[in-house]
PDB file of C-alpha atoms in Angstrom:
ATOM      1  CA  MET A   1       6.430 140.909 135.939  1.00  0.00           C
ATOM      2  CA  SER A   2       7.179 141.196 139.341  1.00  0.00           C
ATOM      3  CA  LEU A   3      10.646 142.842 140.958  1.00  0.00           C
ATOM      4  CA  TYR A   4      12.654 142.216 143.290  1.00  0.00           C
ATOM      5  CA  LEU A   5      15.682 143.741 145.313  1.00  0.00           C
ATOM      6  CA  ARG A   6      18.897 142.863 146.383  1.00  0.00           C
ATOM      7  CA  ALA A   7      18.552 143.162 150.741  1.00  0.00           C
ATOM      8  CA  PRO A   8      21.334 146.056 150.260  1.00  0.00           C
ATOM      9  CA  GLU A   9      18.564 147.852 148.200  1.00  0.00           C
ATOM     10  CA  ALA A  10      15.687 147.267 150.360  1.00  0.00           C
ATOM     11  CA  ALA A  11      17.269 148.035 153.638  1.00  0.00           C
ATOM     12  CA  ARG A  12      18.925 151.915 151.755  1.00  0.00           C
ATOM     13  CA  ARG A  13      14.278 152.015 150.088  1.00  0.00           C
ATOM     14  CA  LEU A  14      13.625 151.506 153.349  1.00  0.00           C
ATOM     15  CA  GLY A  15      16.038 153.474 155.366  1.00  0.00           C
ATOM     16  CA  VAL A  16      16.810 150.469 157.625  1.00  0.00           C
ATOM     17  CA  SER A  17      19.247 148.150 158.528  1.00  0.00           C
ATOM     18  CA  LYS A  18      19.314 144.599 157.302  1.00  0.00           C
ATOM     19  CA  PRO A  19      18.274 143.323 160.331  1.00  0.00           C
ATOM     20  CA  THR A  20      15.036 145.345 160.776  1.00  0.00           C
ATOM     21  CA  LEU A  21      14.246 144.074 156.713  1.00  0.00           C
ATOM     22  CA  TYR A  22      14.553 140.748 158.263  1.00  0.00           C
ATOM     23  CA  ALA A  23      12.419 141.202 160.736  1.00  0.00           C
ATOM     24  CA  TYR A  24       9.843 142.892 158.127  1.00  0.00           C
ATOM     25  CA  VAL A  25       9.780 139.447 156.077  1.00  0.00           C
ATOM     26  CA  SER A  26       9.498 137.778 159.919  1.00  0.00           C
ATOM     27  CA  ARG A  27       5.754 138.990 159.536  1.00  0.00           C
ATOM     28  CA  GLY A  28       5.150 138.414 157.002  1.00  0.00           C
ATOM     29  CA  LEU A  29       5.276 142.230 155.287  1.00  0.00           C
ATOM     30  CA  ILE A  30       8.070 141.383 152.710  1.00  0.00           C
ATOM     31  CA  GLU A  31       7.682 138.242 150.510  1.00  0.00           C
ATOM     32  CA  ARG A  32      11.388 137.045 150.419  1.00  0.00           C
ATOM     33  CA  ARG A  33      12.746 134.535 147.599  1.00  0.00           C
ATOM     34  CA  ALA A  34      15.667 132.584 147.087  1.00  0.00           C
ATOM     35  CA  GLY A  35      18.192 135.054 144.752  1.00  0.00           C
ATOM     36  CA  PRO A  36      19.298 133.343 141.035  1.00  0.00           C
ATOM     37  CA  ASP A  37      22.926 131.333 143.421  1.00  0.00           C
ATOM     38  CA  GLY A  38      20.607 130.139 145.664  1.00  0.00           C
ATOM     39  CA  ARG A  39      21.468 131.506 148.454  1.00  0.00           C
ATOM     40  CA  SER A  40      21.266 135.330 148.697  1.00  0.00           C
ATOM     41  CA  SER A  41      17.786 136.598 149.292  1.00  0.00           C
ATOM     42  CA  LEU A  42      15.267 138.781 147.199  1.00  0.00           C
ATOM     43  CA  TYR A  43      12.942 141.340 148.523  1.00  0.00           C
ATOM     44  CA  ALA A  44       9.756 142.091 146.201  1.00  0.00           C
ATOM     45  CA  ALA A  45      10.308 145.324 145.661  1.00  0.00           C
ATOM     46  CA  GLU A  46       5.877 146.218 145.272  1.00  0.00           C
ATOM     47  CA  ASP A  47       6.221 145.171 149.340  1.00  0.00           C
ATOM     48  CA  VAL A  48       8.672 147.933 149.802  1.00  0.00           C
ATOM     49  CA  GLU A  49       7.383 150.497 148.561  1.00  0.00           C
ATOM     50  CA  ARG A  50       4.168 149.712 150.179  1.00  0.00           C
ATOM     51  CA  LEU A  51       5.578 149.658 153.290  1.00  0.00           C
ATOM     52  CA  ARG A  52       7.634 152.305 152.264  1.00  0.00           C
ATOM     53  CA  SER A  53       4.704 154.787 151.231  1.00  0.00           C
ATOM     54  CA  ARG A  54       3.246 153.559 154.600  1.00  0.00           C
ATOM     55  CA  ALA A  55       6.077 155.079 156.833  1.00  0.00           C
ATOM     56  CA  ARG A  56       5.734 158.586 155.379  1.00  0.00           C
ATOM     57  CA  ARG A  57       1.938 159.120 155.345  1.00  0.00           C
ATOM     58  CA  ALA A  58       1.739 157.789 159.059  1.00  0.00           C
ATOM     59  CA  PRO A  59       1.342 160.650 161.464  1.00  0.00           C
ATOM     60  CA  SER A  60       4.718 161.193 163.631  1.00  0.00           C
ATOM     61  CA  ARG A  61       3.523 160.934 167.335  1.00  0.00           C
ATOM     62  CA  PRO A  62       5.208 158.848 170.358  1.00  0.00           C
ATOM     63  CA  LEU A  63       4.311 154.874 170.136  1.00  0.00           C
ATOM     64  CA  PRO A  64       2.503 153.962 173.694  1.00  0.00           C
ATOM     65  CA  THR A  65       4.218 152.840 176.340  1.00  0.00           C
ATOM     66  CA  ILE A  66       4.233 150.638 179.084  1.00  0.00           C
ATOM     67  CA  ASP A  67       6.508 152.226 182.788  1.00  0.00           C
ATOM     68  CA  VAL A  68       6.701 149.568 184.991  1.00  0.00           C
ATOM     69  CA  GLN A  69       8.801 149.226 187.917  1.00  0.00           C
ATOM     70  CA  ILE A  70       9.321 146.406 190.147  1.00  0.00           C
ATOM     71  CA  ALA A  71      11.802 145.241 193.002  1.00  0.00           C
ATOM     72  CA  SER A  72      12.861 142.217 192.821  1.00  0.00           C
ATOM     73  CA  ALA A  73      15.801 139.963 193.904  1.00  0.00           C
ATOM     74  CA  VAL A  74      16.498 137.999 191.061  1.00  0.00           C
ATOM     75  CA  THR A  75      18.313 139.557 188.725  1.00  0.00           C
ATOM     76  CA  ARG A  76      20.099 142.838 189.303  1.00  0.00           C
ATOM     77  CA  LEU A  77      22.026 144.144 186.299  1.00  0.00           C
ATOM     78  CA  ASP A  78      25.229 147.565 186.950  1.00  0.00           C
ATOM     79  CA  ASP A  79      27.728 148.928 184.274  1.00  0.00           C
ATOM     80  CA  GLU A  80      29.605 145.965 184.884  1.00  0.00           C
ATOM     81  CA  THR A  81      27.700 142.166 184.395  1.00  0.00           C
ATOM     82  CA  VAL A  82      24.620 140.842 185.813  1.00  0.00           C
ATOM     83  CA  ARG A  83      23.747 138.709 188.045  1.00  0.00           C
ATOM     84  CA  TYR A  84      21.935 135.624 189.246  1.00  0.00           C
ATOM     85  CA  ARG A  85      20.643 136.322 193.061  1.00  0.00           C
ATOM     86  CA  GLY A  86      24.107 137.595 193.605  1.00  0.00           C
ATOM     87  CA  HIS A  87      26.222 135.441 191.845  1.00  0.00           C
ATOM     88  CA  ASP A  88      28.166 136.600 188.745  1.00  0.00           C
ATOM     89  CA  VAL A  89      26.499 135.176 185.331  1.00  0.00           C
ATOM     90  CA  THR A  90      29.647 135.042 183.865  1.00  0.00           C
ATOM     91  CA  GLU A  91      30.766 133.355 186.946  1.00  0.00           C
ATOM     92  CA  LEU A  92      27.834 130.746 186.269  1.00  0.00           C
ATOM     93  CA  ALA A  93      28.327 130.314 182.925  1.00  0.00           C
ATOM     94  CA  ARG A  94      31.793 128.735 183.444  1.00  0.00           C
ATOM     95  CA  THR A  95      31.022 127.118 186.206  1.00  0.00           C
ATOM     96  CA  ALA A  96      27.277 125.996 186.709  1.00  0.00           C
ATOM     97  CA  THR A  97      25.188 124.236 184.066  1.00  0.00           C
ATOM     98  CA  PHE A  98      21.601 125.553 183.623  1.00  0.00           C
ATOM     99  CA  GLU A  99      20.123 123.310 186.053  1.00  0.00           C
ATOM    100  CA  GLN A 100      22.225 124.982 188.768  1.00  0.00           C
ATOM    101  CA  ALA A 101      21.620 128.227 187.404  1.00  0.00           C
ATOM    102  CA  ALA A 102      17.950 127.962 187.279  1.00  0.00           C
ATOM    103  CA  GLU A 103      17.249 126.190 190.521  1.00  0.00           C
ATOM    104  CA  LEU A 104      19.069 129.151 192.153  1.00  0.00           C
ATOM    105  CA  LEU A 105      17.010 131.258 189.738  1.00  0.00           C
ATOM    106  CA  TRP A 106      14.047 129.415 190.927  1.00  0.00           C
ATOM    107  CA  THR A 107      15.006 128.737 195.534  1.00  0.00           C
ATOM    108  CA  GLY A 108      17.434 131.545 195.632  1.00  0.00           C
ATOM    109  CA  SER A 109      20.230 128.731 196.335  1.00  0.00           C
ATOM    110  CA  LEU A 110      22.998 127.644 194.441  1.00  0.00           C
ATOM    111  CA  PRO A 111      22.942 123.862 194.530  1.00  0.00           C
ATOM    112  CA  THR A 112      26.631 122.579 194.804  1.00  0.00           C
ATOM    113  CA  ALA A 113      26.074 119.123 194.082  1.00  0.00           C
ATOM    114  CA  PRO A 114      25.271 118.489 190.175  1.00  0.00           C
ATOM    115  CA  VAL A 115      21.375 118.728 189.639  1.00  0.00           C
ATOM    116  CA  ARG A 116      19.515 116.350 187.496  1.00  0.00           C
ATOM    117  CA  TRP A 117      16.002 116.648 187.292  1.00  0.00           C
ATOM    118  CA  PRO A 118      13.563 113.842 186.616  1.00  0.00           C
ATOM    119  CA  THR A 119      12.666 111.812 183.546  1.00  0.00           C
ATOM    120  CA  PRO A 120       9.602 112.876 181.904  1.00  0.00           C
ATOM    121  CA  ALA A 121       6.745 110.477 181.995  1.00  0.00           C
ATOM    122  CA  ALA A 122       7.266 108.490 179.059  1.00  0.00           C
ATOM    123  CA  ASP A 123       2.966 109.608 178.769  1.00  0.00           C
ATOM    124  CA  ASP A 124       4.031 113.412 178.714  1.00  0.00           C
ATOM    125  CA  VAL A 125       6.444 112.975 175.941  1.00  0.00           C
ATOM    126  CA  THR A 126       4.082 111.154 173.782  1.00  0.00           C
ATOM    127  CA  ALA A 127       1.568 113.715 173.935  1.00  0.00           C
ATOM    128  CA  ALA A 128       3.507 116.544 172.779  1.00  0.00           C
ATOM    129  CA  ARG A 129       5.096 114.586 170.018  1.00  0.00           C
ATOM    130  CA  ALA A 130       1.459 113.938 169.368  1.00  0.00           C
ATOM    131  CA  ALA A 131       0.075 117.388 169.343  1.00  0.00           C
ATOM    132  CA  VAL A 132       3.101 118.817 167.540  1.00  0.00           C
ATOM    133  CA  ALA A 133       3.246 116.380 164.976  1.00  0.00           C
ATOM    134  CA  LEU A 134      -0.166 117.925 164.207  1.00  0.00           C
ATOM    135  CA  ALA A 135       1.432 121.030 162.831  1.00  0.00           C
ATOM    136  CA  PRO A 136       4.344 119.895 161.569  1.00  0.00           C
ATOM    137  CA  ASP A 137       5.719 123.576 159.779  1.00  0.00           C
ATOM    138  CA  ALA A 138       4.811 125.365 162.745  1.00  0.00           C
ATOM    139  CA  ALA A 139       8.137 127.686 163.882  1.00  0.00           C
ATOM    140  CA  PRO A 140       9.309 126.729 167.252  1.00  0.00           C
ATOM    141  CA  LEU A 141       7.629 128.794 169.893  1.00  0.00           C
ATOM    142  CA  ALA A 142       4.354 127.434 168.501  1.00  0.00           C
ATOM    143  CA  ARG A 143       5.586 124.269 169.335  1.00  0.00           C
ATOM    144  CA  LEU A 144       6.964 124.934 171.803  1.00  0.00           C
ATOM    145  CA  LEU A 145       3.718 126.533 173.298  1.00  0.00           C
ATOM    146  CA  THR A 146       1.799 124.016 171.452  1.00  0.00           C
ATOM    147  CA  VAL A 147       4.389 121.312 174.032  1.00  0.00           C
ATOM    148  CA  SER A 148       2.852 123.896 176.995  1.00  0.00           C
ATOM    149  CA  ALA A 149      -0.299 123.604 177.228  1.00  0.00           C
ATOM    150  CA  VAL A 150      -0.880 119.461 176.995  1.00  0.00           C
ATOM    151  CA  VAL A 151       2.174 119.186 179.790  1.00  0.00           C
ATOM    152  CA  GLY A 152       0.130 121.530 181.292  1.00  0.00           C
ATOM    153  CA  ALA A 153      -3.640 120.514 180.692  1.00  0.00           C
ATOM    154  CA  ARG A 154      -1.506 116.991 182.088  1.00  0.00           C
ATOM    155  CA  HIS A 155      -0.913 118.361 184.872  1.00  0.00           C
ATOM    156  CA  PRO A 156      -2.376 121.620 186.004  1.00  0.00           C
ATOM    157  CA  ASP A 157      -1.236 121.986 189.981  1.00  0.00           C
ATOM    158  CA  ASP A 158       2.461 121.514 189.070  1.00  0.00           C
ATOM    159  CA  ASP A 159       3.341 124.927 191.931  1.00  0.00           C
ATOM    160  CA  ALA A 160       6.157 127.252 189.781  1.00  0.00           C
ATOM    161  CA  PRO A 161       9.689 124.764 190.013  1.00  0.00           C
ATOM    162  CA  THR A 162       7.775 121.250 189.331  1.00  0.00           C
ATOM    163  CA  ALA A 163       5.834 123.180 186.124  1.00  0.00           C
ATOM    164  CA  ALA A 164       9.304 124.361 184.312  1.00  0.00           C
ATOM    165  CA  ARG A 165      10.984 121.458 185.131  1.00  0.00           C
ATOM    166  CA  ARG A 166       8.526 118.840 183.699  1.00  0.00           C
ATOM    167  CA  LEU A 167       8.161 121.299 180.427  1.00  0.00           C
ATOM    168  CA  ILE A 168      11.757 121.536 179.868  1.00  0.00           C
ATOM    169  CA  GLY A 169      12.175 117.962 180.418  1.00  0.00           C
ATOM    170  CA  VAL A 170       9.516 117.018 177.903  1.00  0.00           C
ATOM    171  CA  VAL A 171      10.789 119.442 175.258  1.00  0.00           C
ATOM    172  CA  ALA A 172      14.792 117.915 176.025  1.00  0.00           C
ATOM    173  CA  ASP A 173      12.977 114.450 175.039  1.00  0.00           C
ATOM    174  CA  LEU A 174      11.037 115.102 171.441  1.00  0.00           C
ATOM    175  CA  ASP A 175      13.337 114.265 170.210  1.00  0.00           C
ATOM    176  CA  ARG A 176      14.491 111.009 172.152  1.00  0.00           C
ATOM    177  CA  ALA A 177      17.363 112.118 173.581  1.00  0.00           C
ATOM    178  CA  HIS A 178      16.672 111.113 177.421  1.00  0.00           C
ATOM    179  CA  ARG A 179      19.834 110.816 178.598  1.00  0.00           C
ATOM    180  CA  GLY A 180      22.429 113.024 180.229  1.00  0.00           C
ATOM    181  CA  SER A 181      21.586 116.582 180.979  1.00  0.00           C
ATOM    182  CA  ILE A 182      19.323 119.343 179.818  1.00  0.00           C
ATOM    183  CA  ALA A 183      22.309 120.819 177.428  1.00  0.00           C
ATOM    184  CA  ASP A 184      23.277 117.161 176.600  1.00  0.00           C
ATOM    185  CA  ARG A 185      20.203 116.165 175.628  1.00  0.00           C
ATOM    186  CA  LEU A 186      19.603 119.216 173.123  1.00  0.00           C
ATOM    187  CA  ALA A 187      22.544 118.992 171.711  1.00  0.00           C
ATOM    188  CA  ARG A 188      22.060 115.434 170.337  1.00  0.00           C
ATOM    189  CA  SER A 189      19.020 116.505 168.978  1.00  0.00           C
ATOM    190  CA  TRP A 190      20.475 118.726 166.895  1.00  0.00           C
ATOM    191  CA  ARG A 191      23.537 116.843 166.214  1.00  0.00           C
ATOM    192  CA  PRO A 192      23.432 113.205 166.509  1.00  0.00           C
ATOM    193  CA  GLY A 193      26.482 112.518 168.494  1.00  0.00           C
ATOM    194  CA  ALA A 194      27.072 115.841 169.122  1.00  0.00           C
ATOM    195  CA  PRO A 195      30.846 116.546 170.379  1.00  0.00           C
ATOM    196  CA  ALA A 196      31.824 117.696 174.476  1.00  0.00           C
ATOM    197  CA  VAL A 197      32.823 120.867 173.142  1.00  0.00           C
ATOM    198  CA  LEU A 198      28.855 121.468 171.378  1.00  0.00           C
ATOM    199  CA  ARG A 199      27.305 120.181 174.154  1.00  0.00           C
ATOM    200  CA  ALA A 200      29.510 122.349 177.211  1.00  0.00           C
ATOM    201  CA  ALA A 201      28.595 125.553 174.905  1.00  0.00           C
ATOM    202  CA  VAL A 202      24.601 125.066 175.006  1.00  0.00           C
ATOM    203  CA  ASP A 203      24.792 124.375 178.339  1.00  0.00           C
ATOM    204  CA  ARG A 204      26.459 127.821 178.946  1.00  0.00           C
ATOM    205  CA  ALA A 205      24.046 129.554 176.612  1.00  0.00           C
ATOM    206  CA  LEU A 206      21.073 128.277 178.278  1.00  0.00           C
ATOM    207  CA  VAL A 207      22.945 129.668 181.708  1.00  0.00           C
ATOM    208  CA  LEU A 208      22.901 132.816 179.908  1.00  0.00           C
ATOM    209  CA  LEU A 209      19.558 132.862 178.997  1.00  0.00           C
ATOM    210  CA  ALA A 210      17.879 131.602 182.079  1.00  0.00           C
ATOM    211  CA  ASP A 211      16.289 135.007 183.377  1.00  0.00           C
ATOM    212  CA  HIS A 212      14.347 137.090 181.554  1.00  0.00           C
ATOM    213  CA  GLU A 213      14.508 140.146 183.745  1.00  0.00           C
ATOM    214  CA  LEU A 214      11.689 142.520 182.897  1.00  0.00           C
ATOM    215  CA  ALA A 215      10.603 141.797 179.595  1.00  0.00           C
ATOM    216  CA  THR A 216       7.016 141.967 178.479  1.00  0.00           C
ATOM    217  CA  SER A 217       7.133 138.223 178.450  1.00  0.00           C
ATOM    218  CA  THR A 218       7.775 138.715 182.707  1.00  0.00           C
ATOM    219  CA  LEU A 219       5.057 140.989 183.071  1.00  0.00           C
ATOM    220  CA  ALA A 220       2.488 138.557 181.167  1.00  0.00           C
ATOM    221  CA  VAL A 221       3.508 135.879 183.865  1.00  0.00           C
ATOM    222  CA  ARG A 222       3.756 138.316 187.065  1.00  0.00           C
ATOM    223  CA  ALA A 223       0.106 138.881 185.750  1.00  0.00           C
ATOM    224  CA  ALA A 224      -1.048 135.608 185.393  1.00  0.00           C
ATOM    225  CA  ALA A 225       0.346 135.010 188.711  1.00  0.00           C
ATOM    226  CA  SER A 226      -1.359 137.609 190.549  1.00  0.00           C
ATOM    227  CA  VAL A 227      -4.340 136.730 189.855  1.00  0.00           C
ATOM    228  CA  ARG A 228      -3.382 133.426 191.300  1.00  0.00           C
ATOM    229  CA  ALA A 229      -3.500 131.593 187.685  1.00  0.00           C
ATOM    230  CA  PRO A 230      -1.904 128.033 187.941  1.00  0.00           C
ATOM    231  CA  ALA A 231       1.825 127.507 187.524  1.00  0.00           C
ATOM    232  CA  PRO A 232       1.627 125.811 183.972  1.00  0.00           C
ATOM    233  CA  ALA A 233      -0.711 128.348 183.022  1.00  0.00           C
ATOM    234  CA  CYS A 234       1.517 131.517 184.025  1.00  0.00           C
ATOM    235  CA  LEU A 235       4.011 129.485 182.099  1.00  0.00           C
ATOM    236  CA  ALA A 236       1.672 129.665 178.795  1.00  0.00           C
ATOM    237  CA  ALA A 237       1.245 133.037 179.000  1.00  0.00           C
ATOM    238  CA  GLY A 238       5.280 134.519 179.481  1.00  0.00           C
ATOM    239  CA  LEU A 239       5.326 132.045 176.106  1.00  0.00           C
ATOM    240  CA  ALA A 240       2.557 133.051 174.453  1.00  0.00           C
ATOM    241  CA  THR A 241       4.328 136.658 174.827  1.00  0.00           C
ATOM    242  CA  VAL A 242       7.275 135.763 174.018  1.00  0.00           C
ATOM    243  CA  ALA A 243       6.012 134.127 170.243  1.00  0.00           C
ATOM    244  CA  GLY A 244       5.630 138.555 169.695  1.00  0.00           C
ATOM    245  CA  ARG A 245       6.936 139.594 166.669  1.00  0.00           C
ATOM    246  CA  LEU A 246       8.124 142.592 168.500  1.00  0.00           C
ATOM    247  CA  HIS A 247       9.799 140.643 171.584  1.00  0.00           C
ATOM    248  CA  GLY A 248      11.221 136.294 171.049  1.00  0.00           C
ATOM    249  CA  SER A 249       9.878 136.164 167.184  1.00  0.00           C
ATOM    250  CA  ALA A 250      12.122 139.227 166.246  1.00  0.00           C
ATOM    251  CA  ALA A 251      15.213 136.739 166.561  1.00  0.00           C
ATOM    252  CA  ALA A 252      14.336 135.676 163.242  1.00  0.00           C
ATOM    253  CA  GLY A 253      15.630 138.656 161.641  1.00  0.00           C
ATOM    254  CA  THR A 254      18.793 137.556 162.812  1.00  0.00           C
ATOM    255  CA  HIS A 255      18.723 134.250 161.986  1.00  0.00           C
ATOM    256  CA  ALA A 256      17.989 135.305 158.969  1.00  0.00           C
ATOM    257  CA  LEU A 257      21.235 137.674 158.367  1.00  0.00           C
ATOM    258  CA  LEU A 258      23.430 134.628 159.791  1.00  0.00           C
ATOM    259  CA  VAL A 259      21.894 132.902 157.165  1.00  0.00           C
ATOM    260  CA  GLU A 260      22.690 134.890 155.051  1.00  0.00           C
ATOM    261  CA  ALA A 261      26.028 135.924 156.150  1.00  0.00           C
ATOM    262  CA  ALA A 262      27.517 132.669 156.228  1.00  0.00           C
ATOM    263  CA  THR A 263      26.446 131.229 153.107  1.00  0.00           C
ATOM    264  CA  SER A 264      26.968 134.696 150.690  1.00  0.00           C
TER     265      SER A 264
END
């Protein structure tokens, strides 16, 4: 009979934090099953010991790194805040919509009037829904990459802002929420009849997450753009990199931690 451990004991044996334990689970290194109460989680002791033994055997040597320095006018980080094109991001989150913040990042100018992007073509949304339906259990980033490939193949000549507006619009409409801003549509797709306070919270979160600084995914996009890849292909390069277990997919561990904290 297999032995399973609770999260504190599994993390203690590995000498890691709970978020790191959850990251191991998301990477398929440790099996997790529901606890007897249906809310907590248990972790396979055999997998924990295997990882522990591997860590003991591994030689201690520095990990390879990529040291890159790029001058950019897009975002500035200092000891106090983050600025998009010279605008304090916390102030932007209070006063600007996601669409306005995106246009600022792309063009360098902050629109003073409300911005409404074109409604995505019905054929694009239909094609994206059909592609997503082929793998209904895929991870969110995998679904996003699939949609990006479909939309990009249909519009290979889009410039970067047009490709981004089109992809974001299609993603926001996958659950048939056609009206309102991007934040409105996403909030309604997650919770039908979403109240204004939730829609505003989503909008602020999108503004705060709009720039990726010099992350690995940003480097991937820049590398693709440097060889004049089409804008949709550059987006796909970035999304494929975000899906990495040590990049965007690492959030799965944080999500698992929040779910366990909320239900235990």
